[in-house]
Coordinates of C-alpha atoms in Angstrom, one line a residue:
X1 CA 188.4 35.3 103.7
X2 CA 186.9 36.8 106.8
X3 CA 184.1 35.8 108.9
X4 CA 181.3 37.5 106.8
X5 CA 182.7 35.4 103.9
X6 CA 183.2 32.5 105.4
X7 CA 179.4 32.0 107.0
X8 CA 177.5 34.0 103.8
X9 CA 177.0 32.2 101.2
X10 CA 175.5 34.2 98.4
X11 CA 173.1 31.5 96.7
X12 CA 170.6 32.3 93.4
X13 CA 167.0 33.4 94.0
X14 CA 164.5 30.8 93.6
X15 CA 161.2 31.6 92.6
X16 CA 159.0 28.5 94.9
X17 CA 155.5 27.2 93.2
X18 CA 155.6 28.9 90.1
X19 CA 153.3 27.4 87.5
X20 CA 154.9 26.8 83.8
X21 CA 152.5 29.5 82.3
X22 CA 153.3 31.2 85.4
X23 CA 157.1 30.8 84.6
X24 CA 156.3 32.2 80.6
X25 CA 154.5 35.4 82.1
X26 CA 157.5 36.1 84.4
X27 CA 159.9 35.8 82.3
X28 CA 158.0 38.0 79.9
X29 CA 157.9 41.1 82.2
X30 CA 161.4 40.3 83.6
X31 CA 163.8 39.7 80.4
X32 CA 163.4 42.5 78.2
X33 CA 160.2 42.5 75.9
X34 CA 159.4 43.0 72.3
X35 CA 158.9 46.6 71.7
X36 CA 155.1 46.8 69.7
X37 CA 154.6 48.2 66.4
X38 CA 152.4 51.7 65.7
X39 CA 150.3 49.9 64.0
X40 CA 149.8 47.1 66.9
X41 CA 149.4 50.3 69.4
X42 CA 146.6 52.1 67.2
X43 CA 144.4 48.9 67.3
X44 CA 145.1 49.0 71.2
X45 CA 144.5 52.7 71.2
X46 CA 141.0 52.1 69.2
X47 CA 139.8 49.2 71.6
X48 CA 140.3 51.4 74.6
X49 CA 138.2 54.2 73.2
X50 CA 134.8 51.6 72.3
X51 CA 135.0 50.2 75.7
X52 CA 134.6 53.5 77.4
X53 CA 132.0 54.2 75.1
X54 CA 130.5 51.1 76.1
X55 CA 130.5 52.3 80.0
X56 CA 129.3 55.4 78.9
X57 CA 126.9 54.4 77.2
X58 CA 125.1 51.9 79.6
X59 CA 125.7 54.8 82.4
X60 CA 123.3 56.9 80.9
X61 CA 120.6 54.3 80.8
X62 CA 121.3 53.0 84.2
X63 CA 120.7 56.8 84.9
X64 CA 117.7 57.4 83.5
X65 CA 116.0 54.1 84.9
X66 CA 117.1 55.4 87.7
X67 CA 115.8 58.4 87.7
X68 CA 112.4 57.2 86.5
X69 CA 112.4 54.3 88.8
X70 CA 112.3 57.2 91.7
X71 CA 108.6 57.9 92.1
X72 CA 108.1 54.9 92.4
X73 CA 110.1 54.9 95.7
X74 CA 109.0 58.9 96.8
X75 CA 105.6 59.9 95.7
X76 CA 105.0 63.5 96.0
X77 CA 102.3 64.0 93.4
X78 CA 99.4 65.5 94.8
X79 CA 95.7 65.4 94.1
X80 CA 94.5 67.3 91.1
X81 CA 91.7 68.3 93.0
X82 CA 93.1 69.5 95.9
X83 CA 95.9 71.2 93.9
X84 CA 92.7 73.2 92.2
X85 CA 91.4 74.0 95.9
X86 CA 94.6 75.8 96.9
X87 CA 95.1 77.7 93.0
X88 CA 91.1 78.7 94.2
X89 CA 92.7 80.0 97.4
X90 CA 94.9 82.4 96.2
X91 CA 93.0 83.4 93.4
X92 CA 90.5 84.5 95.9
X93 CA 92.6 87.3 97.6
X94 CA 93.6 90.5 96.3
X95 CA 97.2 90.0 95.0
X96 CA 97.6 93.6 95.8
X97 CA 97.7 92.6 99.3
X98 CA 100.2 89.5 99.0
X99 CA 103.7 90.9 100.0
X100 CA 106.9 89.1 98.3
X101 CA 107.7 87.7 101.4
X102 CA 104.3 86.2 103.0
X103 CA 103.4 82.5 102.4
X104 CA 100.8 82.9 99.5
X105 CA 103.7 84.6 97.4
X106 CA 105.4 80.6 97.8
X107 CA 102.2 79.0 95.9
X108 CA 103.8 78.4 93.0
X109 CA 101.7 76.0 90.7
X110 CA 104.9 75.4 88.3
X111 CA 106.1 73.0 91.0
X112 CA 104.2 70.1 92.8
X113 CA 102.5 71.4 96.4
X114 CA 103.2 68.1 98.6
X115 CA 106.7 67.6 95.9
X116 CA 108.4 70.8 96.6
X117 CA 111.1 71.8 98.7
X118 CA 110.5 74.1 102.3
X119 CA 110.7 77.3 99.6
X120 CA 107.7 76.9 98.3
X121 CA 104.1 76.3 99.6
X122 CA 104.4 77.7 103.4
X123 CA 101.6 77.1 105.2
X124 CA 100.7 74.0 103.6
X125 CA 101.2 70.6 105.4
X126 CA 100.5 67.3 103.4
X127 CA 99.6 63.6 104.0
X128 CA 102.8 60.8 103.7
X129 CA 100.5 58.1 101.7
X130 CA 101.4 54.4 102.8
X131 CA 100.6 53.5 99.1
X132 CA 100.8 55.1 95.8
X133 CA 97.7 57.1 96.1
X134 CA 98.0 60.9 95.4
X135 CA 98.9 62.9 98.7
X136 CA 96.4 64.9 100.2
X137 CA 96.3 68.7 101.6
X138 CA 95.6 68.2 105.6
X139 CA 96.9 71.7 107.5
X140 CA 96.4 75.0 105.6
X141 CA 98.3 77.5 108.1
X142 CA 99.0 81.0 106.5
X143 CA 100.8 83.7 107.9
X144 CA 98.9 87.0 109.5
X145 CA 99.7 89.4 106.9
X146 CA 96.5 91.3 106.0
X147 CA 95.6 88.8 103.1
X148 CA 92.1 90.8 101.8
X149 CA 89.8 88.1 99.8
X150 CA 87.1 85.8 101.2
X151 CA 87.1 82.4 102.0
X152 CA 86.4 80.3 99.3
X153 CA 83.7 77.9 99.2
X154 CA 86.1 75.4 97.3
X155 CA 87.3 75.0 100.8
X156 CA 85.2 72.7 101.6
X157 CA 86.9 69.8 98.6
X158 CA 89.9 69.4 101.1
X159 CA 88.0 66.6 103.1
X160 CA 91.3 65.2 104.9
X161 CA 91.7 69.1 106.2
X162 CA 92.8 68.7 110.1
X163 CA 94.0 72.7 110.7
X164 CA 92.8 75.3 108.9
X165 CA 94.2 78.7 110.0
X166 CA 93.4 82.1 108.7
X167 CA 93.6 84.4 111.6
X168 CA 94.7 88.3 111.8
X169 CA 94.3 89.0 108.4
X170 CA 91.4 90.5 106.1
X171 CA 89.1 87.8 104.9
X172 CA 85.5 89.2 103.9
X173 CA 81.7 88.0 103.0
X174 CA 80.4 85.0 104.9
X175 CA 81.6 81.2 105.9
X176 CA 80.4 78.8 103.3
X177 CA 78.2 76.2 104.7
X178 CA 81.0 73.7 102.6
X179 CA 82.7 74.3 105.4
X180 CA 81.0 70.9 107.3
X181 CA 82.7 68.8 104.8
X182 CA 85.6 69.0 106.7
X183 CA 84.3 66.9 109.3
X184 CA 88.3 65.8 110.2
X185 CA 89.3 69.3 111.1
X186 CA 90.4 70.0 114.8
X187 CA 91.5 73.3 114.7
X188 CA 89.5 76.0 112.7
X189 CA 90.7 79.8 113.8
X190 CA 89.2 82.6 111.6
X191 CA 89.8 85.1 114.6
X192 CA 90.5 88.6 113.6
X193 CA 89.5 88.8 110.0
X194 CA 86.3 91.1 108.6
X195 CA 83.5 88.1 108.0
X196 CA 80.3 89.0 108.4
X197 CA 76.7 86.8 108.3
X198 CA 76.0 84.4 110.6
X199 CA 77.8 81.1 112.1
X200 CA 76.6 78.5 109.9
X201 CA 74.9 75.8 111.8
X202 CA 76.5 73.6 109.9
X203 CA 79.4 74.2 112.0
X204 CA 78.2 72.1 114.4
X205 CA 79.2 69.0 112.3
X206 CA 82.9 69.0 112.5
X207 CA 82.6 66.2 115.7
X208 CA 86.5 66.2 115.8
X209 CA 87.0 70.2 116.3
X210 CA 88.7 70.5 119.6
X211 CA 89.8 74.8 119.0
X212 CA 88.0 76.9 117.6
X213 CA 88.3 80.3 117.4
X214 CA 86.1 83.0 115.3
X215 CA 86.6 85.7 117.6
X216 CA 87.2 89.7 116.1
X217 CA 84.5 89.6 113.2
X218 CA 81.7 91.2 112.1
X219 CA 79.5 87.9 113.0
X220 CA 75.8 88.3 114.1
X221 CA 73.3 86.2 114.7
X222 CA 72.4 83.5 117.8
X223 CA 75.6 80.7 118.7
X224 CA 74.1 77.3 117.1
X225 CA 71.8 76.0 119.6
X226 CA 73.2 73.0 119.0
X227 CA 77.0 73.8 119.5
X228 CA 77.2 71.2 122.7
X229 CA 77.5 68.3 119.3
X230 CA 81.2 69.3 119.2
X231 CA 82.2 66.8 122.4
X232 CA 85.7 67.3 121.6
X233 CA 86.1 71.1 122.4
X234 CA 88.8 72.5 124.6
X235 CA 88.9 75.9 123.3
X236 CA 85.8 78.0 122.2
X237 CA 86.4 81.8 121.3
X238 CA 83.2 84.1 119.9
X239 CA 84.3 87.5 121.1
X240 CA 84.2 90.8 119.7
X241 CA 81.2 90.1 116.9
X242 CA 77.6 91.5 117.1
X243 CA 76.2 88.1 118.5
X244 CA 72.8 88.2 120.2
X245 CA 70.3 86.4 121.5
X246 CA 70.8 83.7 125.0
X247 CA 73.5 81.8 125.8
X248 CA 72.7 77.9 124.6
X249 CA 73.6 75.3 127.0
X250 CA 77.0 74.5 127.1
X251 CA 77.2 71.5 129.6
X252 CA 77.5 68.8 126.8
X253 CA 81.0 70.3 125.7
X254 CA 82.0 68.6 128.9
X255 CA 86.0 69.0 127.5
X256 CA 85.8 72.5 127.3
X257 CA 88.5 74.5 129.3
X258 CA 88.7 78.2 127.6
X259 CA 85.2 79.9 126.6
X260 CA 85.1 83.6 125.4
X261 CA 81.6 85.3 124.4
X262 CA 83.2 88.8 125.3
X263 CA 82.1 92.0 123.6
X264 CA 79.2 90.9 122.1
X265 CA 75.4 91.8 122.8
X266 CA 74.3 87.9 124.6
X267 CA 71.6 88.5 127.2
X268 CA 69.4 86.8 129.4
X269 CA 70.6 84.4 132.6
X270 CA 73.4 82.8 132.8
X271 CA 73.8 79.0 131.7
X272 CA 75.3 76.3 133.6
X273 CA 78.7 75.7 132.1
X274 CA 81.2 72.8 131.9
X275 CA 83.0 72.1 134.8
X276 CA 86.0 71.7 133.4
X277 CA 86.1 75.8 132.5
X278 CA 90.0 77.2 133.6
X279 CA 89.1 80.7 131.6
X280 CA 85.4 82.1 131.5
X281 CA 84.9 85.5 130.1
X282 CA 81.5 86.6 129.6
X283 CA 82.2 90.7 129.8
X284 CA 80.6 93.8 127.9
X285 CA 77.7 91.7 127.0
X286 CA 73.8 92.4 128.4
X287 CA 73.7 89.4 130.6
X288 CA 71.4 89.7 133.4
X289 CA 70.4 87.7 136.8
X290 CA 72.1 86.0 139.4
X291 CA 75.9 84.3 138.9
X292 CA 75.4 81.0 141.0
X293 CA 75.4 79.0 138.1
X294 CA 79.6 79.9 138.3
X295 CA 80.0 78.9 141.6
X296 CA 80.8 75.5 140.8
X297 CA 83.0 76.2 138.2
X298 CA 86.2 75.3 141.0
X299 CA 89.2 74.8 138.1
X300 CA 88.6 78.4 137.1
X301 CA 91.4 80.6 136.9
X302 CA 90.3 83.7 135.3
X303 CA 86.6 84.8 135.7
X304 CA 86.0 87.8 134.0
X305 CA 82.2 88.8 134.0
X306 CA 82.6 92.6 134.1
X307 CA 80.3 95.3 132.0
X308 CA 77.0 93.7 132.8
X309 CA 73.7 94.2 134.1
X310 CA 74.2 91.2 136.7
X311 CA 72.5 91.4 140.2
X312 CA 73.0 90.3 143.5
X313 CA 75.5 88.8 146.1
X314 CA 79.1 87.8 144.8
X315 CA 79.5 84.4 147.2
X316 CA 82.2 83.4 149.1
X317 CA 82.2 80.5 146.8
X318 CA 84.0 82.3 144.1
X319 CA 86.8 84.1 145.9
X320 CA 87.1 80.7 147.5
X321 CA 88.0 78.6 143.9
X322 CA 91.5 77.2 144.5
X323 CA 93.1 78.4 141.5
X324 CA 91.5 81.2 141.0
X325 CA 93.9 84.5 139.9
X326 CA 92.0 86.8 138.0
X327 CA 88.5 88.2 138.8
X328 CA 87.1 91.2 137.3
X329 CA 82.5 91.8 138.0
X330 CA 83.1 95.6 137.9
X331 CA 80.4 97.9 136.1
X332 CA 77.6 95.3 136.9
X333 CA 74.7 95.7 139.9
X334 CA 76.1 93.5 142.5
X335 CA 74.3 94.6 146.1
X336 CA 77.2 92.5 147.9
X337 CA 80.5 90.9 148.4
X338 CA 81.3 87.8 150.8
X339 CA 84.8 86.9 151.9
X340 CA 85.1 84.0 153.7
X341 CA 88.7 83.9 156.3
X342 CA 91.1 81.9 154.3
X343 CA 94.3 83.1 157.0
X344 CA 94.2 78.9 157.2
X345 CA 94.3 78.2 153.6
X346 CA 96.2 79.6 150.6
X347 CA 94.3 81.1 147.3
X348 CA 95.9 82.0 144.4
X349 CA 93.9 85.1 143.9
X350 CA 96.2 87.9 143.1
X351 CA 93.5 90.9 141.1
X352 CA 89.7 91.7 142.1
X353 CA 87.8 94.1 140.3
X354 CA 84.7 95.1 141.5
X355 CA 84.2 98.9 140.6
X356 CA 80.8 100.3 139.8
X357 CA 78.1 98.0 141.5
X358 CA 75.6 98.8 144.0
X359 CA 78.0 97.3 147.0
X360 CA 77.0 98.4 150.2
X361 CA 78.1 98.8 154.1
X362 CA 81.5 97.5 155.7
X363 CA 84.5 96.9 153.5
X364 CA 85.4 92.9 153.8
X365 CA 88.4 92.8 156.0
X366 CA 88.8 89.3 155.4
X367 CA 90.0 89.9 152.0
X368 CA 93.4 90.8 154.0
X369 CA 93.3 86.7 154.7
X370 CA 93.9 86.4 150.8
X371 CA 97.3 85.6 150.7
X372 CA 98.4 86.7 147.3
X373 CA 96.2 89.1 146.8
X374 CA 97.7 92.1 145.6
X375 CA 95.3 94.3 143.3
X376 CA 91.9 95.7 144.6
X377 CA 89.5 98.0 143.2
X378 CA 86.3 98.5 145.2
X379 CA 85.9 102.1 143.8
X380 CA 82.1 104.1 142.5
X381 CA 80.0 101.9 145.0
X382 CA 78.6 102.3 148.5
X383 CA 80.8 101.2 150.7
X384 CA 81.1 103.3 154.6
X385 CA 82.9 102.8 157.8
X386 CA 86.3 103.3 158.0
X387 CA 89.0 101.9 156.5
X388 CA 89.6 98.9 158.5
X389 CA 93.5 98.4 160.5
X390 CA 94.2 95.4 158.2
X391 CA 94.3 97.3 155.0
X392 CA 96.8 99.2 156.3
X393 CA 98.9 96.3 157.2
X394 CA 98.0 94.8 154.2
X395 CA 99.4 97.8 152.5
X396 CA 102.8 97.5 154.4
X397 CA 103.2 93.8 153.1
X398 CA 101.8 93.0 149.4
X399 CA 99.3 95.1 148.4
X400 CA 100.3 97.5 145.9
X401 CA 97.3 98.9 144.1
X402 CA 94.0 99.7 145.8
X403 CA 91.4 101.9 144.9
X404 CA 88.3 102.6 147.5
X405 CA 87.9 106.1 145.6
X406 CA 83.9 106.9 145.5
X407 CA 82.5 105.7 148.4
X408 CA 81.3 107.1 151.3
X409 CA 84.2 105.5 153.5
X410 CA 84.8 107.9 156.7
X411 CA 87.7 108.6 159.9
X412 CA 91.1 108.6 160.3
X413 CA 93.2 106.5 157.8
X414 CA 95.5 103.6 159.0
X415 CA 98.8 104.5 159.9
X416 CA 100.7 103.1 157.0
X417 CA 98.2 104.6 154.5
X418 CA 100.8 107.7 155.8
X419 CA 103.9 106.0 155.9
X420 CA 103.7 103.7 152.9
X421 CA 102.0 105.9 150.2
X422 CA 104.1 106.2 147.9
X423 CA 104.8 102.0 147.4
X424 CA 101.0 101.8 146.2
X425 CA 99.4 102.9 143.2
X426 CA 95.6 104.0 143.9
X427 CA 93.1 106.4 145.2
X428 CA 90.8 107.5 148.4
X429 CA 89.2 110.7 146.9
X430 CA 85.7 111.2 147.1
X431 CA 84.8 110.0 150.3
X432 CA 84.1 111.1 153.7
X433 CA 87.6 110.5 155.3
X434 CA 90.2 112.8 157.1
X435 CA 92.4 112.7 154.4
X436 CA 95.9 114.7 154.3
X437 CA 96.0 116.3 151.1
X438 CA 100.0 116.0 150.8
X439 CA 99.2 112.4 151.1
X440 CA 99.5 111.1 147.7
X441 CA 96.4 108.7 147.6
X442 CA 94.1 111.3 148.8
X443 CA 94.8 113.5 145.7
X444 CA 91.1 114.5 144.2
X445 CA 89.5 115.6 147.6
X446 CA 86.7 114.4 149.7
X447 CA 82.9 114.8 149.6
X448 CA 81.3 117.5 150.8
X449 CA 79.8 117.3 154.2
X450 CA 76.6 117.2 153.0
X451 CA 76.4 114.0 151.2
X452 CA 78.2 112.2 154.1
X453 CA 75.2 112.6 156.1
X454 CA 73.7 108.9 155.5

């Protein structure tokens, strides 16, 4: 026997804590079992099939509580009413001009318009109800396709309405006064459509509007006299109708930071307006008077008051507004221009327009002080003298347009109106100067002698 032998014993497995019943099912499934009878598997066979029948069975009613149960937990039906409103929406524009692929085409009233999926209903934002109330219609947003209808007066059912959008497209007939119902809307843009009539007075309701925007119409008519109600204005945009009549006051829209009358046919005297004006475009109206009602306006950046009948002296005030970059008064009656030295302080003034008025004697040197000043048109007025030294280092620097055309300005020109002609875009013809004609700023030639007699 060797070692292996002599220190292995080979001894018989024991099964340890091994319960009698225990013991009777192990020795079932270890000796060799009774083979069953067909019979004995058929029955086996049969029980098998009614339990899964069973599972199935309660699986499709699990299912269907389920699926019932699910409104419950997401509610997506929205209110009859409002549903109505939006079917009224696009029944009121000419399906001939609602292209396959613009948002109206998605209104499809076989599906639920706060229930469906992002496929259907662009344009349309609803209300997440904290109950099981019905949801509610609140943004109506449409794309600018040329949509050609009118704007229902239905409209005004959608009273939790916050945005209603319906610029750039073809919208016709007048604004129906329902429109004040929806006294929770803060945006209202109709800008660029074709309604005509006049703005509804009733406009002048909606407290919470804070933009709005009816600009590119056919609108006529006075501005509500009582537009300063709307407190909560920021942006205010009128231009391009037929409008007439005065400017009402303005101060009480004390929020107010954009305000565009342009293109319309407004006249009398100038308002005072809300200080908090950044953008104030008055132009190609028939306004008359004096302009120091804007002088105070100091958080403007863009001052556009051009095609006019305005009079008198543009103050140093206004070319002295801190943020000031844009500032067109061309075509108006202005008799003067003041230009206080700012070489201590920086503006932000980088265009002046003030072509066509009645300006008269010296041009203001001390608009060379403006340090980012780089477009000037002082053309069609009265200005004579010559062309002062610091233009022409002006034009070696920044400027890059200037045109003093059609004035009576006279002498030599500034050195670097030679040198550096062709890095400026402009024009000196028609005045009294000794200008060489190779010279590209002098192309158009000078006044006769005659009328440089003054």
């Amino acid at each position: 026997m060797n070692y292996l032998e002599t220190n292995i014993s080979v001894q018989p497995m024991a099964i340890p804590c091994i319960t009698p019943r225990f013991k009777a099912n192990y020795k079932k499934h270890f000796e060799k079992p009774d083979i069953p009878t067909i019979p004995e598997l058929m029955a086996a066979a049969t029980l098998i099939l009614h339990f899964i029948s069973f599972l199935s069975l309660h699986y499709i009613v699990a299912t269907t509580l389920f699926l019932s149960f699910i409104p419950m937990l997401i509610h997506s039906s929205t209110l009859d009413s409002d549903i109505e409103v939006l079917r009224t929406v696009k029944h009121s524009v000419d399906s001939r001009s609602i292209s396959s692929d613009s948002f109206l085409d998605t209104w499809d009233f076989r599906v639920d318009p706060c229930g469906s999926t992002g496929r259907h209903f662009l344009g349309v934002l609803c209300s997440i109800p904290l109950d099981h109330s019905p949801s509610r219609i609140i943004a109506i947003d449409l794309d600018d396709v040329g949509y050609d209808g009118f704007l229902t007066p239905s409209i005004g059912n959608l009273t939790e309405l916050t945005i209603l959008n319906l610029s750039k497209n073809k919208f016709r007939r007048t604004i129906p006064e329902s429109i004040s119902n929806l006294t929770k809307l803060t945006k209202l843009s109709l800008a660029d459509n074709c309604l005509a009539g006049t703005i509804p007075t009733e406009i002048t309701l909606l407290k919470n509007l804070e933009y709005l925007d009816m600009s590119g119409n056919t609108l006529s008519g006075s501005i509500p006299t009582n537009i300063s109600r709307l407190r909560n204005l920021s942006y205010l945009r009128m231009a391009r109708n037929a409008l007439t009549g005065t400017i009402p006051d303005l101060t009480g829209l004390w929020q107010l930071e954009t305000l565009d009358l342009s293109y319309n046919q407004l006249y009398g005297n100038l308002p005072y307006f809300p200080l908090r004006l950044t953008t104030l475009s008055l132009n190609d109206n028939i306004l008359t008077g004096h302009i120091s009602p804007v002088n105070m306006l100091s958080n403007l950046s863009r001052l556009d008051l051009s095609h006019n009948l305005l009079s008198g002296i543009i103050g140093k005030e206004i070319l002295s507004f801190p943020r000031l970059v844009y500032l067109n008064v061309s075509n108006n009656q202005f008799n003067a221009i003041e230009a206080a030295n700012f070489s201590m302080e920086e503006r932000q003034l980088h265009f002046l327009d003030a072509e066509n008025n009645n300006l008269h004697g010296l041009l203001p040197v001390n608009l060379t002080t403006i340090q980012n000043l780089t477009a000037i048109n002082l053309s069609r007025n009265e200005f004579a003298g010559p062309i002062p030294r610091e233009f022409g280092n002006k034009i070696e620097q920044s400027w890059r347009i200037l045109y003093l055309d059609n004035n009576f300005l006279s002498g030599d020109l500034p050195t670097e109106f030679i040198t550096h002609s062709k890095r400026i875009t402009g024009s000196l013809a028609n005045n009294c100067l000794k200008c060489p004609v190779h010279i590209k700023l002098c192309r158009g030639g000078q006044r006769p002698a005659s009328e440089c007699i003054r």
